[in-house]
Tab-separated table of C-alpha atoms in Angstrom:
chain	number	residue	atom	x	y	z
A	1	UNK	CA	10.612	2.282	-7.477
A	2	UNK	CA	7.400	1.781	-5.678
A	3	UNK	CA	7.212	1.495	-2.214
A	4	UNK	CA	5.481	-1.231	-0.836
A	5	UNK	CA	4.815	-2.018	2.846
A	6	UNK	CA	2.494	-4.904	2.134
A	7	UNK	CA	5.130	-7.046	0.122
A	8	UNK	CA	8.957	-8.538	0.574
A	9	UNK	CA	10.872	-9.268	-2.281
A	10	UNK	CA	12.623	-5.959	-3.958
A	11	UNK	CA	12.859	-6.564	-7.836
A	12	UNK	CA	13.850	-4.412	-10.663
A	13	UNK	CA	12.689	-4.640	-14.136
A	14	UNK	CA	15.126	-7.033	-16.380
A	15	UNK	CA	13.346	-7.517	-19.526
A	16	UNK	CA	15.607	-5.551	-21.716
A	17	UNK	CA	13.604	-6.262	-24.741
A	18	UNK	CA	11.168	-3.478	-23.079
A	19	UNK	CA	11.621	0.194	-24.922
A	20	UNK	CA	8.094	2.045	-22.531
A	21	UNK	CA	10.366	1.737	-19.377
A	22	UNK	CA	13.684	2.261	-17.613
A	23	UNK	CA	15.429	-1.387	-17.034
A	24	UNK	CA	18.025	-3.041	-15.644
A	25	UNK	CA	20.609	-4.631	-17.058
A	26	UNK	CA	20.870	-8.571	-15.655
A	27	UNK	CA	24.442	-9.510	-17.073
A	28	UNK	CA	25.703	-7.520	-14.457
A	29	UNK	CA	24.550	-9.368	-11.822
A	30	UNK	CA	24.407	-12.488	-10.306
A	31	UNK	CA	21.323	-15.077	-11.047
A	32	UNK	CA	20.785	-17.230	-7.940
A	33	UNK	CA	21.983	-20.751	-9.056
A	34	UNK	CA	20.269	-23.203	-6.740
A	35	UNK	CA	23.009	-25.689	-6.856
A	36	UNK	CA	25.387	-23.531	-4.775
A	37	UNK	CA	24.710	-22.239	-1.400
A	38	UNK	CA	21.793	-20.382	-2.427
A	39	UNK	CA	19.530	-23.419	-2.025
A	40	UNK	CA	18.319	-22.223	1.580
A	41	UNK	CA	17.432	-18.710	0.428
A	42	UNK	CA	15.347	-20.209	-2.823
A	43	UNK	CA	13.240	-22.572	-0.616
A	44	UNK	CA	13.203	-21.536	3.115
A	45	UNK	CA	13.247	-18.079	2.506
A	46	UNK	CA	10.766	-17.600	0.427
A	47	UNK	CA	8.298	-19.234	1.973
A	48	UNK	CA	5.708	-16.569	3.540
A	49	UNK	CA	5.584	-15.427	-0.780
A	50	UNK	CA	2.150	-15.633	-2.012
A	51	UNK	CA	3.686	-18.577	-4.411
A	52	UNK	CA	7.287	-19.893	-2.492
A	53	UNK	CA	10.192	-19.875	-5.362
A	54	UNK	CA	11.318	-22.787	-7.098
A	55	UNK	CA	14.287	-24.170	-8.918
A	56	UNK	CA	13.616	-23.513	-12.938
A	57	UNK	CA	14.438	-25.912	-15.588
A	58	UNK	CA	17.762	-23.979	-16.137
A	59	UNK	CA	18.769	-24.259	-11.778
A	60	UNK	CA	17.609	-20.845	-11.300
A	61	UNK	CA	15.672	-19.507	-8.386
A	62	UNK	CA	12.334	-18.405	-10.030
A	63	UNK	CA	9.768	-16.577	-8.110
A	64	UNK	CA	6.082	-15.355	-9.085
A	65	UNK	CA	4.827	-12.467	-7.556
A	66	UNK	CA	1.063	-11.892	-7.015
A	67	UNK	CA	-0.434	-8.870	-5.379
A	68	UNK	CA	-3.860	-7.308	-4.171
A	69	UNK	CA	-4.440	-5.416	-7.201
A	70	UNK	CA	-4.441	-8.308	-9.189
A	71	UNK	CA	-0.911	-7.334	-10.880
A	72	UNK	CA	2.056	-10.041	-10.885
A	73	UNK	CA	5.779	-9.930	-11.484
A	74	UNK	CA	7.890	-13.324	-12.414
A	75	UNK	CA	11.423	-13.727	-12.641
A	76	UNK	CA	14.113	-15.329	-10.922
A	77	UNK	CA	16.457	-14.066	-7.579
A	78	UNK	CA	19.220	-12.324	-7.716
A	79	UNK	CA	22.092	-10.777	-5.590
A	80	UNK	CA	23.824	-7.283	-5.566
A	81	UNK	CA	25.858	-4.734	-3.821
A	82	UNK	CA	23.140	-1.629	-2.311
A	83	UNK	CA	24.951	1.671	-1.124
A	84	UNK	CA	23.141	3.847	0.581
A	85	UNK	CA	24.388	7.310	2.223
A	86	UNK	CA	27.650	5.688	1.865
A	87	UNK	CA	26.709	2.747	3.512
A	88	UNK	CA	27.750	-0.813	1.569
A	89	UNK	CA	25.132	-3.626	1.243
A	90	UNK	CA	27.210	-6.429	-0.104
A	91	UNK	CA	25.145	-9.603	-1.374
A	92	UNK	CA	21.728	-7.877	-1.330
A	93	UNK	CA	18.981	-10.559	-2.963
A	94	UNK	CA	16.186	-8.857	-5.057
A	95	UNK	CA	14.092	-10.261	-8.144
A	96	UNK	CA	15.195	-9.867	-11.476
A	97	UNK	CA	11.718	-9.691	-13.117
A	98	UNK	CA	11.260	-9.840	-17.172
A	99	UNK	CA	7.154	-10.820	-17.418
A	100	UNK	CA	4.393	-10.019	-15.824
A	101	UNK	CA	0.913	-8.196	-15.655
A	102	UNK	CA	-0.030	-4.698	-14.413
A	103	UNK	CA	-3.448	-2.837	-13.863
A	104	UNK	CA	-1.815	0.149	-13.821
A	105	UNK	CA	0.346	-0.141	-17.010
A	106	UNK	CA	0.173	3.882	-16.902
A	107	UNK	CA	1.306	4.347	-13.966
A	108	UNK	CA	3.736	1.408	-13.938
A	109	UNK	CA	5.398	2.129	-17.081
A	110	UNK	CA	7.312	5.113	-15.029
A	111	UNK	CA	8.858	3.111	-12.381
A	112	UNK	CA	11.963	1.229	-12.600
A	113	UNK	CA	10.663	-1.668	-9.772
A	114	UNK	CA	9.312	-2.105	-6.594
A	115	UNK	CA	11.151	-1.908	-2.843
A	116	UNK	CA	9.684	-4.545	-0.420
A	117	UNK	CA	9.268	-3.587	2.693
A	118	UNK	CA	7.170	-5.783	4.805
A	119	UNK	CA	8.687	-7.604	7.880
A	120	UNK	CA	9.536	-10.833	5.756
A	121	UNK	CA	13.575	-11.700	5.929
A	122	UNK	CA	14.149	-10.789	2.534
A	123	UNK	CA	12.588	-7.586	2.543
A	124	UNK	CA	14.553	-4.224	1.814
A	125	UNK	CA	14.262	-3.076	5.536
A	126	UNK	CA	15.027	-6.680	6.823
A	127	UNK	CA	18.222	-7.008	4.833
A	128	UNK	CA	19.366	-3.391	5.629
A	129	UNK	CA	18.830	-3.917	9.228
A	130	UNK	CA	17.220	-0.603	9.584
A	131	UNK	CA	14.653	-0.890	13.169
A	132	UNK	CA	13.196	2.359	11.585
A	133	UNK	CA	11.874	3.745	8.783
A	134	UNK	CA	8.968	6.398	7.554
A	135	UNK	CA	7.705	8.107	4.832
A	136	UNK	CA	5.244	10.907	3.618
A	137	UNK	CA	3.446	10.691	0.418
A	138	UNK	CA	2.269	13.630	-1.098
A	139	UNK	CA	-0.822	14.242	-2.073
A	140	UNK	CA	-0.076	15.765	-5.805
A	141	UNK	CA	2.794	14.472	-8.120
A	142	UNK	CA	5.461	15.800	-6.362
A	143	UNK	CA	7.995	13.216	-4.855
A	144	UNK	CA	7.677	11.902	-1.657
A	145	UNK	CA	9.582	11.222	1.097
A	146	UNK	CA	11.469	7.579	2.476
A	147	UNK	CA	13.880	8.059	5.172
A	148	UNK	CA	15.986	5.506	6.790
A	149	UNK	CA	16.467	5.247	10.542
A	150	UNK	CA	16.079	7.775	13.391
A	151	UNK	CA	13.105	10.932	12.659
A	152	UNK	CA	13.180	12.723	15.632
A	153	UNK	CA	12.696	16.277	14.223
A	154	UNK	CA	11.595	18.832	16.171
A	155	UNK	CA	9.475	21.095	13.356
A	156	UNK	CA	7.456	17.213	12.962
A	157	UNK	CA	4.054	16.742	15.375
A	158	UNK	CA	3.909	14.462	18.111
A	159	UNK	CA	3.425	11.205	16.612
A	160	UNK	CA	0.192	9.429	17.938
A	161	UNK	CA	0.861	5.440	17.849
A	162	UNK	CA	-0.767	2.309	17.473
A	163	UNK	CA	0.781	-0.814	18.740
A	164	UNK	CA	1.460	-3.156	15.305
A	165	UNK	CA	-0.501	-6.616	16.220
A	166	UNK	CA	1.857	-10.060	16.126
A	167	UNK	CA	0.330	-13.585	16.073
A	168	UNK	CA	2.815	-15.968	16.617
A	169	UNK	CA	0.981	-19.658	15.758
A	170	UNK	CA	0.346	-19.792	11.976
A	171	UNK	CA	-3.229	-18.858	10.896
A	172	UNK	CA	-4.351	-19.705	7.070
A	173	UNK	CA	-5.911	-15.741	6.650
A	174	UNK	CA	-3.030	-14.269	8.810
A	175	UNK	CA	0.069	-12.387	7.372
A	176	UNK	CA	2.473	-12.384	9.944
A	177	UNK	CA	4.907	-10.682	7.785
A	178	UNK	CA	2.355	-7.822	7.341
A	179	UNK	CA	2.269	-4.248	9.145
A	180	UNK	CA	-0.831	-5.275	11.224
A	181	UNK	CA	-2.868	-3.030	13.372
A	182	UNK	CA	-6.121	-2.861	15.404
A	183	UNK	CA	-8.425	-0.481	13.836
A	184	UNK	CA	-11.177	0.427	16.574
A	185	UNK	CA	-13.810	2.060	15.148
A	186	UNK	CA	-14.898	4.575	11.442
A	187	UNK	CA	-16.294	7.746	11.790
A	188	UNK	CA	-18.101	10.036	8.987
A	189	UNK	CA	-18.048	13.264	10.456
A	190	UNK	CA	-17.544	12.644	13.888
A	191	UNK	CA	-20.420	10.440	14.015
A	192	UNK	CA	-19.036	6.614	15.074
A	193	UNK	CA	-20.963	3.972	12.735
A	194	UNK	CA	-22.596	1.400	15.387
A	195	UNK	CA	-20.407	-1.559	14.146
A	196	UNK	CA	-19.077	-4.312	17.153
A	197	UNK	CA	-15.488	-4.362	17.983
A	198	UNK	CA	-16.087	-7.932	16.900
A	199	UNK	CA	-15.835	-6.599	13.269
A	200	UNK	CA	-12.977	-5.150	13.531
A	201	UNK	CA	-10.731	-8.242	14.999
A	202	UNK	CA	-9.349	-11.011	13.252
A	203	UNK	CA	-11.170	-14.543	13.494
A	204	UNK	CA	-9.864	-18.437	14.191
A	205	UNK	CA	-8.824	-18.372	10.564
A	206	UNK	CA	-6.248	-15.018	10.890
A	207	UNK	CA	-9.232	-13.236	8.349
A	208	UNK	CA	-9.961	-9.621	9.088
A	209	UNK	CA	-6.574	-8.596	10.176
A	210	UNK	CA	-5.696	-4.467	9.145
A	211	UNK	CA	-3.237	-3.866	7.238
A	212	UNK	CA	-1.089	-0.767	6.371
A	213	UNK	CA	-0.099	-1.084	2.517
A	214	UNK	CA	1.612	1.507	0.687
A	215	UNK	CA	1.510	-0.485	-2.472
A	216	UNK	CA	-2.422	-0.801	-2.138
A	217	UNK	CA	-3.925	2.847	-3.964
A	218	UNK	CA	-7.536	2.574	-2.028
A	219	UNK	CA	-8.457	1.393	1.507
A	220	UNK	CA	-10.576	-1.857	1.574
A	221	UNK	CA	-12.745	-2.898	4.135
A	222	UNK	CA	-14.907	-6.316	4.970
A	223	UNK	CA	-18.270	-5.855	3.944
A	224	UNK	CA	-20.069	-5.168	7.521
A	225	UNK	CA	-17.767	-2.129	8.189
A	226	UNK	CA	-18.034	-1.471	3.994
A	227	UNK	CA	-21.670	-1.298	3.988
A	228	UNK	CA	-22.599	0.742	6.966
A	229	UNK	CA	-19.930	3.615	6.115
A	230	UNK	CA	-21.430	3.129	2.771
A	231	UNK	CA	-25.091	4.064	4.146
A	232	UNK	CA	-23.689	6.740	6.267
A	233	UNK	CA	-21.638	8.791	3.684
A	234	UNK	CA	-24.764	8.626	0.748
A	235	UNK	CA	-26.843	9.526	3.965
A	236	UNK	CA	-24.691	12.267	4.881
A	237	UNK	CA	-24.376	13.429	1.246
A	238	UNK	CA	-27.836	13.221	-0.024
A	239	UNK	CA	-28.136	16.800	-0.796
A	240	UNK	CA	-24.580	17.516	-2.135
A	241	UNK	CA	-23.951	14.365	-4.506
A	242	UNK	CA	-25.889	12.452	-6.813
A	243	UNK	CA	-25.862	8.615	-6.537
A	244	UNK	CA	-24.807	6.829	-9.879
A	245	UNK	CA	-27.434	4.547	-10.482
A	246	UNK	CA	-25.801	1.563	-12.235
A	247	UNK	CA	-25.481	-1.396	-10.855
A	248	UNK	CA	-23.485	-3.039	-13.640
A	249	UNK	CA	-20.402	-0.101	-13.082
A	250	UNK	CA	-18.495	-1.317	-10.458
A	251	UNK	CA	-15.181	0.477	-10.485
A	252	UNK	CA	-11.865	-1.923	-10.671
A	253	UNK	CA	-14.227	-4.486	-9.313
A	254	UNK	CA	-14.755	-3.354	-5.921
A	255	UNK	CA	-15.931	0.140	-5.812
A	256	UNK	CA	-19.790	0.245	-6.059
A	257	UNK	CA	-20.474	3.373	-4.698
A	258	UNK	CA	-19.965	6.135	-7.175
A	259	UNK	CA	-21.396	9.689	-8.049
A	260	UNK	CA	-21.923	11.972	-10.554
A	261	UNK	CA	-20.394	15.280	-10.650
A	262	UNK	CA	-21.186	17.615	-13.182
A	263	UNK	CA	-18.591	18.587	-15.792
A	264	UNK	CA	-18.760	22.218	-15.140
A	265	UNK	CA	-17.971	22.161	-11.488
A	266	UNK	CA	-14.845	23.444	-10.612
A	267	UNK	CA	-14.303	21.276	-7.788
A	268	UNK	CA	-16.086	19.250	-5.043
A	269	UNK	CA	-18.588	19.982	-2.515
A	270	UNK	CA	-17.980	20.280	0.919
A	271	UNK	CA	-17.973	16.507	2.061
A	272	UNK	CA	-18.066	14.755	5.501
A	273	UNK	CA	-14.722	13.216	6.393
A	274	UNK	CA	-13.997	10.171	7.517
A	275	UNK	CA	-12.131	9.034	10.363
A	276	UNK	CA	-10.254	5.539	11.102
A	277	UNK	CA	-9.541	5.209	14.559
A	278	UNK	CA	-7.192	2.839	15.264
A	279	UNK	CA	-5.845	1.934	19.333
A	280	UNK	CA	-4.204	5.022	20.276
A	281	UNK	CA	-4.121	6.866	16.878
A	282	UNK	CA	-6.134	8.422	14.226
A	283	UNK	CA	-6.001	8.347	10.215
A	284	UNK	CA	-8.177	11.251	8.760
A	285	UNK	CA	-9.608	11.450	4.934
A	286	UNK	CA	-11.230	14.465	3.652
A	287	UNK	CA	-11.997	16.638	0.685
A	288	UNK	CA	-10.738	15.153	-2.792
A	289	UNK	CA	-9.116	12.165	-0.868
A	290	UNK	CA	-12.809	11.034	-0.713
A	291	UNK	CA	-13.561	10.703	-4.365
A	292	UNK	CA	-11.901	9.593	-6.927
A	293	UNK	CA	-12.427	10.490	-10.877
A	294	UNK	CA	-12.581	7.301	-12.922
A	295	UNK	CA	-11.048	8.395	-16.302
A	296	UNK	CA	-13.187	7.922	-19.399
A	297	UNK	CA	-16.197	7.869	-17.863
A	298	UNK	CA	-18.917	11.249	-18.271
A	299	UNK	CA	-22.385	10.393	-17.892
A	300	UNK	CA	-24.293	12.768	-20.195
A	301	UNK	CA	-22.841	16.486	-18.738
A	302	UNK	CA	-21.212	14.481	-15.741
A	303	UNK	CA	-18.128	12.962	-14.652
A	304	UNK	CA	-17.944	9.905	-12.676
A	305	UNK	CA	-16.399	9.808	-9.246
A	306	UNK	CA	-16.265	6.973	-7.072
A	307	UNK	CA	-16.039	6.622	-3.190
A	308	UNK	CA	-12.290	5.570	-2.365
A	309	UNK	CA	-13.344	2.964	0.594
A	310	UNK	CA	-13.864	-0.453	-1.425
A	311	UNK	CA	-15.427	-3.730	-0.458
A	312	UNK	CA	-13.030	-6.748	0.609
A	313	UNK	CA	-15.747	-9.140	0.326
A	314	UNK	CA	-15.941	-8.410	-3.422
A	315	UNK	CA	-12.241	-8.952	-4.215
A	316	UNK	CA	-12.139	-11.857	-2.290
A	317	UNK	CA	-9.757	-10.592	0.134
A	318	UNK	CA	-10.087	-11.929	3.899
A	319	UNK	CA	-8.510	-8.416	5.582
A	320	UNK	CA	-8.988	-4.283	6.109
A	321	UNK	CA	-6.441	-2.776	4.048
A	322	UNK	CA	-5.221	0.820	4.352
A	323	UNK	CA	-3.895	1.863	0.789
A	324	UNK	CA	-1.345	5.010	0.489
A	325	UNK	CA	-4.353	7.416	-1.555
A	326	UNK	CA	-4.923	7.628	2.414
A	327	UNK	CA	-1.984	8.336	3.601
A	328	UNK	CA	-1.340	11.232	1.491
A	329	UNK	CA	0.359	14.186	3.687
A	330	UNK	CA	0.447	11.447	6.967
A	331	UNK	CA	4.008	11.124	8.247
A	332	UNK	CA	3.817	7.489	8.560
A	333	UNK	CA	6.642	6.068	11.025
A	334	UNK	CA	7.405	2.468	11.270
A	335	UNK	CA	9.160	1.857	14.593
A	336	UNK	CA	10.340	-1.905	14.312
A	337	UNK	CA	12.444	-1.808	17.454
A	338	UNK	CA	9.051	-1.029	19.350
A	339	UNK	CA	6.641	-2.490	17.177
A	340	UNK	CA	4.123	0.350	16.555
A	341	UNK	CA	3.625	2.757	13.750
A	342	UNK	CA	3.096	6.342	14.337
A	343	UNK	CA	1.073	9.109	12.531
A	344	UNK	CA	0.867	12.773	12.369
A	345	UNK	CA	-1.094	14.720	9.512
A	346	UNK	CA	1.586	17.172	7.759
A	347	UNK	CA	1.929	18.550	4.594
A	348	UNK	CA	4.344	16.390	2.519
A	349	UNK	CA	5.401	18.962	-0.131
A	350	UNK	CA	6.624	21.627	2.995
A	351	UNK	CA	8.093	18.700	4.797
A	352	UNK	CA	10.166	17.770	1.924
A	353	UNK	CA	11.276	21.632	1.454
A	354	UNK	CA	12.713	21.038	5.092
A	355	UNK	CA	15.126	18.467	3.596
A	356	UNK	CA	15.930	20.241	0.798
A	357	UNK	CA	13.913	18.756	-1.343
A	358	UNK	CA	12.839	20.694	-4.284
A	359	UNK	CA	10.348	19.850	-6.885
């Protein structure tokens, strides 16, 4: 399943007419049937959804799932039994989802569902009444890491934190149910760009809040912040990469800035990294978590590799969002209990060997 911080409802995929990818069988659960008790869950529950659920023509709970990526899910709510560790879950609601649209059909086709796990009631971590949780993403395909409760270990680093950001009246740009934190400042190599804190902090609408999203690939920010790292990283480049000059390639929409790298290279040059500072911690890219290759596209004797900071303003999205390409190798701790989220750069693959995990 994927894991995704920046959404709620769990669902698995139901259409068992699909033959590309593992599904799950719905006649052995149980549909939501609005008439009976579940009437609160359907309407009152569901409300901090993109799109609340609604009772179908057929009494069932039906839900329509929209995300940043421009994917959707639709199907209708259902409950089940979870065990985990030996632990019993009785009456756990999820989506049973049979349609929907991907722009990642690749990637999507391997994965069974996704796990919600924002701070909405009927997320995962809200209905297992966990008040901790973290993971590590690796940074190649091997599997990553979710764990459940207390990770006090004592081969892990300290954990640097940075207090998670609560509004409590209802703003239109604002998701309260959202891992939101301040970020302070970006650096490209050490240097601090001259941006305002003003930038940085949400406005009388809730718009420019930071998010952390595991279910987001890149890291999107509002176009002030956007276009002066933007100038700073093709300044601090100019005599390592080569600019791709066309302005009608934007990649997925929102990535404009975007290089050519000759074929015969057998890796990257040595780039500047960048550094998001947030209040009391620090989130580090570098090296090939800079760049990413867009597949399909050569230019001539060159490949085509875009910068993996986006613009906001040109999705259309009011917020700063923190995708998990950076937070590859970051033990990423969500401490509920104490509202903050804590960081430590680690190498995923070696931390996983410490559970016994083996690839």
């Amino acid at each position: 399943m994927v894991l995704d911080t920046g959404s709620e409802l769990s669902w698995l995929q139901c259409n068992t007419t699909r033959i590309d990818r593992p599904v799950f069988d719905p006649t052995q659960i149980v549909i939501l049937h609005s008439r009976l008790l579940f009437l609160p869950t359907c309407t009152t529950q569901t409300q901090d959804f993109s799109i609340p659920a609604s009772c179908d023509s057929r009494n069932l709970c039906h839900a329509v799932l929209s995300y940043a990526d421009a994917s959707s899910s639709e199907g209708n709510l259902a409950f089940d039994n979870v065990t985990i560790a030996g632990s019993k879950f009785p009456g756990t609601i999820f989506g049973c989802m049979d349609s929907g649209y991907s722009s990642n059909s690749d990637e999507d086709s391997k994965t069974t569902g996704l796990m919600g796990m924002n701070r909405g009631s009927l997320s995962f971590i809200s209905q297992m009444g966990f008040k901790k949780f973290a993971y590590c993403i690796s940074g190649s395909d091997f599997s990553g890491i979710l764990l459940f409760g207390e990770s006090n270990f004592t081969w892990l680093l300290p954990l640097n934190y940075t207090p998670m950001i609560q509004i409590s009246t209802p703003l239109p740009y604002f998701n309260r149910v959202a891992y939101t934190v301040q970020l302070e400042g970006i650096k490209v190599s050490e240097k601090l760009l001259p941006l305002p804190k003003s930038v940085f902090v949400p406005d009388h609408t809730g718009a420019g809040q930071t998010m952390v999203d595991s279910g987001t690939q890149f890291t999107f920010l509002l176009g002030p912040a956007y276009t002066a790292l933007r100038n700073e990283f093709v300044n601090q480049t100019g005599n390592v990469l080569r600019v791709l000059e066309d302005p009608n390639f934007v990649f997925e929409g929102a990535f404009d800035l975007c290089f050519r790298v000759p074929l015969n290279l057998t890796g990257l040059p040595k780039l500047p990294s960048v550094g998001l500072v947030f209040r009391g911690a620090e989130i580090t890219v570098s090296g090939e978590q800079l760049l990413y290759r867009v597949p399909g596209e050569v230019r001539g004797n060159d490949s085509v590799h875009c910068f993996t900071f986006g613009n906001s303003d040109l999705l259309a999205i009011e917020a700063y969002i923190i995708g998990h390409h950076h937070q590859q190798n970051v033990w990423m701790e969500f401490d509920l209990e104490r509202s903050r989220i804590g960081v430590a750069h680690v190498r995923c693959d070696l931390a996983g060997q410490r559970f016994g995990v083996r690839h």
